[in-house]
PDB file of N, CA and C in Angstrom:
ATOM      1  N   UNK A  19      29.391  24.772   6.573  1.00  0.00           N
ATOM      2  CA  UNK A  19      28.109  25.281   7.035  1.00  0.00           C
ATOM      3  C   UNK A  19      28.363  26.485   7.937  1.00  0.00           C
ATOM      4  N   UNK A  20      27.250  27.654   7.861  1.00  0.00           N
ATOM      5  CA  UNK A  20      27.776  28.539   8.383  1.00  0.00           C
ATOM      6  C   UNK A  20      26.858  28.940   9.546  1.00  0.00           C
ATOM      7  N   UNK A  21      27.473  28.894  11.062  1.00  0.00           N
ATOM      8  CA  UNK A  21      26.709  28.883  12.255  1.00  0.00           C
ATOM      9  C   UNK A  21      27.034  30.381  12.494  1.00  0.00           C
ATOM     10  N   UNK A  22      25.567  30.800  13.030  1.00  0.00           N
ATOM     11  CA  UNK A  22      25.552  32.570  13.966  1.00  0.00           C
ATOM     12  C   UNK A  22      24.515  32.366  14.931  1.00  0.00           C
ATOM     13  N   UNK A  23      24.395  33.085  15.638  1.00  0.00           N
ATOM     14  CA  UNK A  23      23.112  33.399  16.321  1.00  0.00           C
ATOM     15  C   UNK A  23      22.548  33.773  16.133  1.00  0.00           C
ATOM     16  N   UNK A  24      21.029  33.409  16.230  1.00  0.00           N
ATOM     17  CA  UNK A  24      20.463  34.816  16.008  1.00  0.00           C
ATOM     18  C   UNK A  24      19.444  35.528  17.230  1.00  0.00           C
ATOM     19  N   UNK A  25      18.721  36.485  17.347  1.00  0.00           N
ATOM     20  CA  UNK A  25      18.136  36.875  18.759  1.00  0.00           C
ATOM     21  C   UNK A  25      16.615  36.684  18.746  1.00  0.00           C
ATOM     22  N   UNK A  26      16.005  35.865  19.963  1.00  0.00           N
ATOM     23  CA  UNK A  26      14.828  35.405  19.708  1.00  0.00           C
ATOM     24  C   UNK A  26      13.978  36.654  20.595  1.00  0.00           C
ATOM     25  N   UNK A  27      12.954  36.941  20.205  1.00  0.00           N
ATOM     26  CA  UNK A  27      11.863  37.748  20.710  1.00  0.00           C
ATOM     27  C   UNK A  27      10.832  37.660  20.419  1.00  0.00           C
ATOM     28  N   UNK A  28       9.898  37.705  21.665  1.00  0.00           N
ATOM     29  CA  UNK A  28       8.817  37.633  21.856  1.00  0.00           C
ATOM     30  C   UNK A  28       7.649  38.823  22.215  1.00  0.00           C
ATOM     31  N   UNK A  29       6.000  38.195  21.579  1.00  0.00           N
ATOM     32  CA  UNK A  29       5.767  39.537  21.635  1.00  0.00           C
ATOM     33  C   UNK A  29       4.236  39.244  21.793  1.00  0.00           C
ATOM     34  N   UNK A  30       3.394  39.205  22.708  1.00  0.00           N
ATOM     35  CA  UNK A  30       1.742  38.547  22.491  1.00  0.00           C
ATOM     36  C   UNK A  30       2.122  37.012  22.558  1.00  0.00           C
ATOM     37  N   UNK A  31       1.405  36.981  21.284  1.00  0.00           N
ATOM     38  CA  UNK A  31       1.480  35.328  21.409  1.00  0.00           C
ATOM     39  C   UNK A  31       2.684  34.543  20.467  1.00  0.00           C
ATOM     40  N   UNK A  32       3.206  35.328  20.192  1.00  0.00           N
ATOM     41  CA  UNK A  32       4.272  35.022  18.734  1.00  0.00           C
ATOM     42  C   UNK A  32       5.368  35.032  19.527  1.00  0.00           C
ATOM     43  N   UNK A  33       6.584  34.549  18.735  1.00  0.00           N
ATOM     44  CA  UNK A  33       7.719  34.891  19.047  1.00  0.00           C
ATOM     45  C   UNK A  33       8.388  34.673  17.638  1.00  0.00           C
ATOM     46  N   UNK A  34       9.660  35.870  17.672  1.00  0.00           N
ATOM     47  CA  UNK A  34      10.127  35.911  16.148  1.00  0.00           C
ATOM     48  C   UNK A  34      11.514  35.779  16.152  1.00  0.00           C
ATOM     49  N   UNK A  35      12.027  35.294  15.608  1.00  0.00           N
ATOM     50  CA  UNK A  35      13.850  35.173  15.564  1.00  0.00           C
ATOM     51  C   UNK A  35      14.142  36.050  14.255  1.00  0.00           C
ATOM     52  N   UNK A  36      14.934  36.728  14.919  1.00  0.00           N
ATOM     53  CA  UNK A  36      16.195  38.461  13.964  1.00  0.00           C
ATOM     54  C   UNK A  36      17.211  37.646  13.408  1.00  0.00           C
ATOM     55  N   UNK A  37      17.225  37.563  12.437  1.00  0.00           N
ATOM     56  CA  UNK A  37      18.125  36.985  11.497  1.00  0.00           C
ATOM     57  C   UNK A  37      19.504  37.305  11.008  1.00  0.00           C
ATOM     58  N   UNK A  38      20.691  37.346  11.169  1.00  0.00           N
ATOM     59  CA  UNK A  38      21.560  38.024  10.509  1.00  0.00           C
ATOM     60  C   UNK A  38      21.138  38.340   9.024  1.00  0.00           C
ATOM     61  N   UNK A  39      21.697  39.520   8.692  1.00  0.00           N
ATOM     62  CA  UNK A  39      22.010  40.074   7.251  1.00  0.00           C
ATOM     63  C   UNK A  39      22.016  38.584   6.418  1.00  0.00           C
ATOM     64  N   UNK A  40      22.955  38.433   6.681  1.00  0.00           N
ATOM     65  CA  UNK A  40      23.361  37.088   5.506  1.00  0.00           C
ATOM     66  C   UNK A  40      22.019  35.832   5.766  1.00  0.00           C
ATOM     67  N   UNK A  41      21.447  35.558   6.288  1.00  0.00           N
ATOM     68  CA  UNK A  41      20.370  34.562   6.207  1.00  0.00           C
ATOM     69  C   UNK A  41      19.261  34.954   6.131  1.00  0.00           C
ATOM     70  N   UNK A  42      18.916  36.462   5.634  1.00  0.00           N
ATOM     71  CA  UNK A  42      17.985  37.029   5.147  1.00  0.00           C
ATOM     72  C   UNK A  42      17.239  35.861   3.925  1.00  0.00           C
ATOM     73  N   UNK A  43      15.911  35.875   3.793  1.00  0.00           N
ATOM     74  CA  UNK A  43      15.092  35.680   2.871  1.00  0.00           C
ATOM     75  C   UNK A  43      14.296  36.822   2.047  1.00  0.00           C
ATOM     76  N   UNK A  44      14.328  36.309   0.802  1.00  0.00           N
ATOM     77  CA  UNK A  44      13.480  37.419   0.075  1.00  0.00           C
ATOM     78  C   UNK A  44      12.201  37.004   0.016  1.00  0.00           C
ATOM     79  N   UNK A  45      11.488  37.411  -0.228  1.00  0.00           N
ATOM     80  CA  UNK A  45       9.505  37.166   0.096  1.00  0.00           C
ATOM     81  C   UNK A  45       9.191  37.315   1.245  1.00  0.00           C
ATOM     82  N   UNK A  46       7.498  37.333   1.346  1.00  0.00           N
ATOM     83  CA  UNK A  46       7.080  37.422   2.545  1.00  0.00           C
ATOM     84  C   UNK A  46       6.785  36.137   3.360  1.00  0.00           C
ATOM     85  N   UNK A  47       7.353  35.101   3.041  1.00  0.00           N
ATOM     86  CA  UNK A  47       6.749  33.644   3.709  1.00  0.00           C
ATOM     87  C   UNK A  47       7.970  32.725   4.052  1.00  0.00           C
ATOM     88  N   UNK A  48       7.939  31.764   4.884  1.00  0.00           N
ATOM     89  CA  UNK A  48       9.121  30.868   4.464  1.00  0.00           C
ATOM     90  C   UNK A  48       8.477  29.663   4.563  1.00  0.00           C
ATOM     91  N   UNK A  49       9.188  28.063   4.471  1.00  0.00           N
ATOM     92  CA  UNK A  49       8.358  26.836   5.342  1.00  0.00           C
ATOM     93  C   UNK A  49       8.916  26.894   6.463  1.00  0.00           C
ATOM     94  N   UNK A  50       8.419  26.100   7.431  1.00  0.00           N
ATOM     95  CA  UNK A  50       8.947  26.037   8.364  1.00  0.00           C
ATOM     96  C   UNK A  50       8.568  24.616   9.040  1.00  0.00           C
ATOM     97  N   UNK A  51       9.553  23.606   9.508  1.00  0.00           N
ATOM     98  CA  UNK A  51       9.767  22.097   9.784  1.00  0.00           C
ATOM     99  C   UNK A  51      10.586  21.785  11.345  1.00  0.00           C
ATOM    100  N   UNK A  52      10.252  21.030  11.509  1.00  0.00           N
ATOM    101  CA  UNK A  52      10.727  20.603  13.004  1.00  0.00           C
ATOM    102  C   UNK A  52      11.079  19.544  12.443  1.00  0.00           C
ATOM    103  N   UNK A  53      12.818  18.792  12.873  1.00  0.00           N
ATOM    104  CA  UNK A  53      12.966  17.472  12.659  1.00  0.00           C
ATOM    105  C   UNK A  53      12.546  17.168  13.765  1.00  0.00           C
ATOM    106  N   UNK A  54      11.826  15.570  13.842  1.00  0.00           N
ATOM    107  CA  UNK A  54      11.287  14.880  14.890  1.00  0.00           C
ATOM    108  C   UNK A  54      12.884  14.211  15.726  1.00  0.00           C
ATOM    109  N   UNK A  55      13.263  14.231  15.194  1.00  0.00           N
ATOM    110  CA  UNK A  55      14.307  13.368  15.484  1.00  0.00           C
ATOM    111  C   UNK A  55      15.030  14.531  16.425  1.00  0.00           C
ATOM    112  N   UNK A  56      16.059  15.235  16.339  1.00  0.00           N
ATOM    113  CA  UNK A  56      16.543  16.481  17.087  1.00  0.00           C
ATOM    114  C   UNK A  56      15.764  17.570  17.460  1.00  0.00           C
ATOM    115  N   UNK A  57      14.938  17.435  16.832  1.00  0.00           N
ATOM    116  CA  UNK A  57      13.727  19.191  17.555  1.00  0.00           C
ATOM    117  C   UNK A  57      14.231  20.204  16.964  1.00  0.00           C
ATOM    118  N   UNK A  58      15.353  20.201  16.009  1.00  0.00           N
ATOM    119  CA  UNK A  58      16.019  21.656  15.397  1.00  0.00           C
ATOM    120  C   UNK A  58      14.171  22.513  14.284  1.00  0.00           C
ATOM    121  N   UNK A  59      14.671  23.311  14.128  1.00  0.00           N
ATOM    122  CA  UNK A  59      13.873  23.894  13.701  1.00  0.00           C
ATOM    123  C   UNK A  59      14.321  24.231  12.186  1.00  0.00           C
ATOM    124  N   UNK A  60      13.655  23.660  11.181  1.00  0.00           N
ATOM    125  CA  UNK A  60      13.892  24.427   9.326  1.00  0.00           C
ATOM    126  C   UNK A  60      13.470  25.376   9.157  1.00  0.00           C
ATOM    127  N   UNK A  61      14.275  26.419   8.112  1.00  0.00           N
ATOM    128  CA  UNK A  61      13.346  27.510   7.513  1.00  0.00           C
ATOM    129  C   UNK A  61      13.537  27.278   6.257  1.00  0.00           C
ATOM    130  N   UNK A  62      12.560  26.823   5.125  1.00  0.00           N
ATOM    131  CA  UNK A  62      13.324  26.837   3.925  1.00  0.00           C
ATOM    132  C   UNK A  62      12.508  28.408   3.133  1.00  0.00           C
ATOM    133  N   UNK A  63      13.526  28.580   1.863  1.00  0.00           N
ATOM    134  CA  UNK A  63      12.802  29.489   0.803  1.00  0.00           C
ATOM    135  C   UNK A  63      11.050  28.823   0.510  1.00  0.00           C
ATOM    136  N   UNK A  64      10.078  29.929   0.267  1.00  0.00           N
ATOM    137  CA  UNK A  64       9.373  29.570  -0.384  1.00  0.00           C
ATOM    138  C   UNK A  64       9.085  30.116  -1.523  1.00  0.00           C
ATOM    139  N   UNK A  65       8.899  29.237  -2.387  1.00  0.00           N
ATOM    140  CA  UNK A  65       9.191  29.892  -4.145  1.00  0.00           C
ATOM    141  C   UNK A  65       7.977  30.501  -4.695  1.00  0.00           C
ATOM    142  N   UNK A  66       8.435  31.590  -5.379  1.00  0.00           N
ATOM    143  CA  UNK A  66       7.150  32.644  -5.575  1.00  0.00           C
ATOM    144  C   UNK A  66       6.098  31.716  -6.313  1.00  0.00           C
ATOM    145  N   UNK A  67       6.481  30.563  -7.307  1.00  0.00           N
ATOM    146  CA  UNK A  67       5.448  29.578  -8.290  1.00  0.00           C
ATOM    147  C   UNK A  67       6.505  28.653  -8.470  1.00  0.00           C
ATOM    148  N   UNK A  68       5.486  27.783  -9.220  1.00  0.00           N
ATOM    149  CA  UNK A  68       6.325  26.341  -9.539  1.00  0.00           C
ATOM    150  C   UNK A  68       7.391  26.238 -10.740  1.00  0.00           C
ATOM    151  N   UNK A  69       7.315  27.747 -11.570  1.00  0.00           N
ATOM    152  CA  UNK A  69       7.704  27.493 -12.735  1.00  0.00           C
ATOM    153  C   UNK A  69       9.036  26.849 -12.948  1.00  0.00           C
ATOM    154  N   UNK A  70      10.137  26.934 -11.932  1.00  0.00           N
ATOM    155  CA  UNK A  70      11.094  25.936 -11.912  1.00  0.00           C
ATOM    156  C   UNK A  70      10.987  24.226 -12.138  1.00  0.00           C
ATOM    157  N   UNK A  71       9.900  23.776 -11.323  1.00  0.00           N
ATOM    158  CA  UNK A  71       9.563  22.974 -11.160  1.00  0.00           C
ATOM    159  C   UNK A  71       8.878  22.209 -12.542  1.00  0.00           C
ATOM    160  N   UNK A  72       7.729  23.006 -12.758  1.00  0.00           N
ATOM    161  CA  UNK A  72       7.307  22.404 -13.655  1.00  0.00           C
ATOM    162  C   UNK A  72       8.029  23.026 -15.330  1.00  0.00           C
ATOM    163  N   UNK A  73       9.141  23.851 -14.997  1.00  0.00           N
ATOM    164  CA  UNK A  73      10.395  23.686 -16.589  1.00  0.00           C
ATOM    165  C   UNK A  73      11.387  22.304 -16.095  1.00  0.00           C
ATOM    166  N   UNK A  74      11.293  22.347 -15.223  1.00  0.00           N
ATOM    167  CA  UNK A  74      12.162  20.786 -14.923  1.00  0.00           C
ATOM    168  C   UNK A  74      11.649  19.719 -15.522  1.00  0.00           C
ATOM    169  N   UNK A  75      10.621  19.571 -15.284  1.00  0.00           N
ATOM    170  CA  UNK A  75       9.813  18.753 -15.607  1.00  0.00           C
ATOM    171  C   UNK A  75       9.796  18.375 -17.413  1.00  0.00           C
ATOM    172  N   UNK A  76       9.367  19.462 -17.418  1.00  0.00           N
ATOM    173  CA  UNK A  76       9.268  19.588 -18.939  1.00  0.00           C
ATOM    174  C   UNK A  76      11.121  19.757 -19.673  1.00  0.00           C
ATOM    175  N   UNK A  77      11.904  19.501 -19.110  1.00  0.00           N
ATOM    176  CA  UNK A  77      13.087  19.566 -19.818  1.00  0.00           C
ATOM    177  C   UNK A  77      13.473  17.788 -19.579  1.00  0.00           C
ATOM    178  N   UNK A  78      13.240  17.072 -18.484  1.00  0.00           N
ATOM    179  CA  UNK A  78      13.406  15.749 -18.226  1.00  0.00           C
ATOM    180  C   UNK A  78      12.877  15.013 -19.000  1.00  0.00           C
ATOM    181  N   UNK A  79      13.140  13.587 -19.367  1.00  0.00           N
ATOM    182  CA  UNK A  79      12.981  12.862 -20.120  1.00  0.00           C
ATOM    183  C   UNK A  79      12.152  11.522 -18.939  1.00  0.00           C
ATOM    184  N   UNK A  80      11.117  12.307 -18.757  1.00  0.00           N
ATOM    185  CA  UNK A  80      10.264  11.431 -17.880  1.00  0.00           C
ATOM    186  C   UNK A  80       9.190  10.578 -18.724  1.00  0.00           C
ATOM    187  N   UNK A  81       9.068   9.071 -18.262  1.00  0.00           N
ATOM    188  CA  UNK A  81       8.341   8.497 -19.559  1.00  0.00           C
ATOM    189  C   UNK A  81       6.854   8.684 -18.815  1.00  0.00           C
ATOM    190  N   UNK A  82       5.916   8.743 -20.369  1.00  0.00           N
ATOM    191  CA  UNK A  82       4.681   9.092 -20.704  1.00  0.00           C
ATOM    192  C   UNK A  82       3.685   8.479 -19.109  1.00  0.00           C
ATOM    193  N   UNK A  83       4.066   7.417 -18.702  1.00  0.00           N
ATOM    194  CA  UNK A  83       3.430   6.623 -17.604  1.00  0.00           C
ATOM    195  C   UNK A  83       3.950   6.134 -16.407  1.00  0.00           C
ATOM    196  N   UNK A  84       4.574   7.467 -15.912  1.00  0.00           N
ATOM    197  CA  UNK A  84       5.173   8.141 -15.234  1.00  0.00           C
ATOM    198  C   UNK A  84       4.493   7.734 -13.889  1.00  0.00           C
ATOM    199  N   UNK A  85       3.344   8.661 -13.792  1.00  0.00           N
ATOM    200  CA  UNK A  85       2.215   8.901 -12.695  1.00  0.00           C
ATOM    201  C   UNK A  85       1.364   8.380 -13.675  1.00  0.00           C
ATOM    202  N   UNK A  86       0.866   7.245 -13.574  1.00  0.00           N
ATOM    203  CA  UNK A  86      -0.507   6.780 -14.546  1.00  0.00           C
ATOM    204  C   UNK A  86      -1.656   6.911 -13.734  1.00  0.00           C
ATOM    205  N   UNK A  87      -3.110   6.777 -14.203  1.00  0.00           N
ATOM    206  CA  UNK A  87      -3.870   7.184 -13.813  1.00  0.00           C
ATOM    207  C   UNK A  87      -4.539   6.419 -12.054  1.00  0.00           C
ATOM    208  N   UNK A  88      -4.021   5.038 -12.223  1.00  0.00           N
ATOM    209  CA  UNK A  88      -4.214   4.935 -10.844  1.00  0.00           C
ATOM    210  C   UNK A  88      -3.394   5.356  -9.684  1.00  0.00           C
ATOM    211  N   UNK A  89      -2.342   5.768 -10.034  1.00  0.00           N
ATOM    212  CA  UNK A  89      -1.483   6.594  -9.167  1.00  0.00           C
ATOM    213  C   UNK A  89      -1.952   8.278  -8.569  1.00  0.00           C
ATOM    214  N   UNK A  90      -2.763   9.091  -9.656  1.00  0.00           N
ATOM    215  CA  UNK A  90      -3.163  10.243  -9.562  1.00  0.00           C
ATOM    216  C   UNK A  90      -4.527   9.946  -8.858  1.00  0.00           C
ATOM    217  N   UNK A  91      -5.030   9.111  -8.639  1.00  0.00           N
ATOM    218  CA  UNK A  91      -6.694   8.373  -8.153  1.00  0.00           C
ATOM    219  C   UNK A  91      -6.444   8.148  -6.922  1.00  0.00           C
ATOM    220  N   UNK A  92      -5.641   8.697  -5.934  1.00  0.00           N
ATOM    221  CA  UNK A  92      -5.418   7.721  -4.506  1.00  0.00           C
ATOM    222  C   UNK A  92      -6.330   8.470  -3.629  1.00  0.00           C
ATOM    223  N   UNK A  93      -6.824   7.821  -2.754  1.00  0.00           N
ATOM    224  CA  UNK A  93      -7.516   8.500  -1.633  1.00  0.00           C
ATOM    225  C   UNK A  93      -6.970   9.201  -1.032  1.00  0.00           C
ATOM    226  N   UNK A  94      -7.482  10.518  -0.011  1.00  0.00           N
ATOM    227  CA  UNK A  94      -6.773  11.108   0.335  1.00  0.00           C
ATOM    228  C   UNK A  94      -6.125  10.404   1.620  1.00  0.00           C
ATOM    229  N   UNK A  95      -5.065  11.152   2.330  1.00  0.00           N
ATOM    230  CA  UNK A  95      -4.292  10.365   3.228  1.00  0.00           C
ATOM    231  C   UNK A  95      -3.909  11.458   4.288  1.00  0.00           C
ATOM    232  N   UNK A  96      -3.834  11.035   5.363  1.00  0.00           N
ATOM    233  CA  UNK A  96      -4.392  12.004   7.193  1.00  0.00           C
ATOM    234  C   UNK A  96      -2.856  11.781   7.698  1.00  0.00           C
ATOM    235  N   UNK A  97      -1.751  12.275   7.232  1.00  0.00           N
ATOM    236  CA  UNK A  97      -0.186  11.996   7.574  1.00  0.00           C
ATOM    237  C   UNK A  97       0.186  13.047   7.493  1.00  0.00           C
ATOM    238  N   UNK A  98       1.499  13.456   8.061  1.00  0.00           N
ATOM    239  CA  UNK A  98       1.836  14.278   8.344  1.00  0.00           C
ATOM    240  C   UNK A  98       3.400  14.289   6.835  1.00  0.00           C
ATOM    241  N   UNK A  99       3.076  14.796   6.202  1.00  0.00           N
ATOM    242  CA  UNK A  99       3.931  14.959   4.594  1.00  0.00           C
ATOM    243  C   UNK A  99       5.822  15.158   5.104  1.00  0.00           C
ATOM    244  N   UNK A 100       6.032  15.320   6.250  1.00  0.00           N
ATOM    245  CA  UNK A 100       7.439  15.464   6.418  1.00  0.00           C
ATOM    246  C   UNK A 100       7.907  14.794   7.412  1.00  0.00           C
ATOM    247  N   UNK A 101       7.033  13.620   7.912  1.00  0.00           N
ATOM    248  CA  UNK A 101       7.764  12.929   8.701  1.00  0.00           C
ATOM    249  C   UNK A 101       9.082  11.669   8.201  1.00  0.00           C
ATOM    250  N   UNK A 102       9.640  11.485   9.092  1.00  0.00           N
ATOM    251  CA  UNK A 102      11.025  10.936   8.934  1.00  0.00           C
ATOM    252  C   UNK A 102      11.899  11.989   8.142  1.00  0.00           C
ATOM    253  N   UNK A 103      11.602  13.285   7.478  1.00  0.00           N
ATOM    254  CA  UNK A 103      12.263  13.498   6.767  1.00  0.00           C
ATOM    255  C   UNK A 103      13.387  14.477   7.190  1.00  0.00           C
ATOM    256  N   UNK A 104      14.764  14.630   7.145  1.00  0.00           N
ATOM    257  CA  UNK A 104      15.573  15.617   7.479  1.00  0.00           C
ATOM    258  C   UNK A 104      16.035  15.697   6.693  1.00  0.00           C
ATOM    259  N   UNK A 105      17.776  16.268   6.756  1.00  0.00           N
ATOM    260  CA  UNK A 105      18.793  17.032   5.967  1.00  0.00           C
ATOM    261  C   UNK A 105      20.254  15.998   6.216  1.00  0.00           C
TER     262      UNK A 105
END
């Protein structure tokens, strides 16, 4: 794994971290995650569309009733989608 610094600055109400060269991202967006657990901070890629995703999909040998219809029917749910989750 490869550790650098990078330089944090602030500016109004924002503050932005300067990235080395090498941990550059391409696009204009990234995600961005807090583990609960350590407080570190994620940046992941965000992908221009799903088309990876959904050619994955379509190349896997996922059976027909997969996600069946009461699975796609759930109420919605007031959680926070990345908790417990780290690296």
């Amino acid at each position: 794994m490869t550790s650098r610094t990078a330089k944090i600055l602030t500016t109004g109400r924002g503050q932005f971290v300067r990235l080395p060269a090498e941990f550059r991202f391409e696009g204009s967006e990234v995600y961005v995650h807090r583990d609960p657990r350590t407080g570190d901070v994620i940046l992941s890629r965000k992908p221009d569309s799903w088309d990876g995703l959904i050619e994955l999909h379509r190349s896997a040998d996922v059976p027909d009733n997969f996600i069946g219809p009461s699975a796609r029917n759930q109420p919605p749910q007031d959680r926070d989608p990345f908790e417990g989750w780290s690296e």
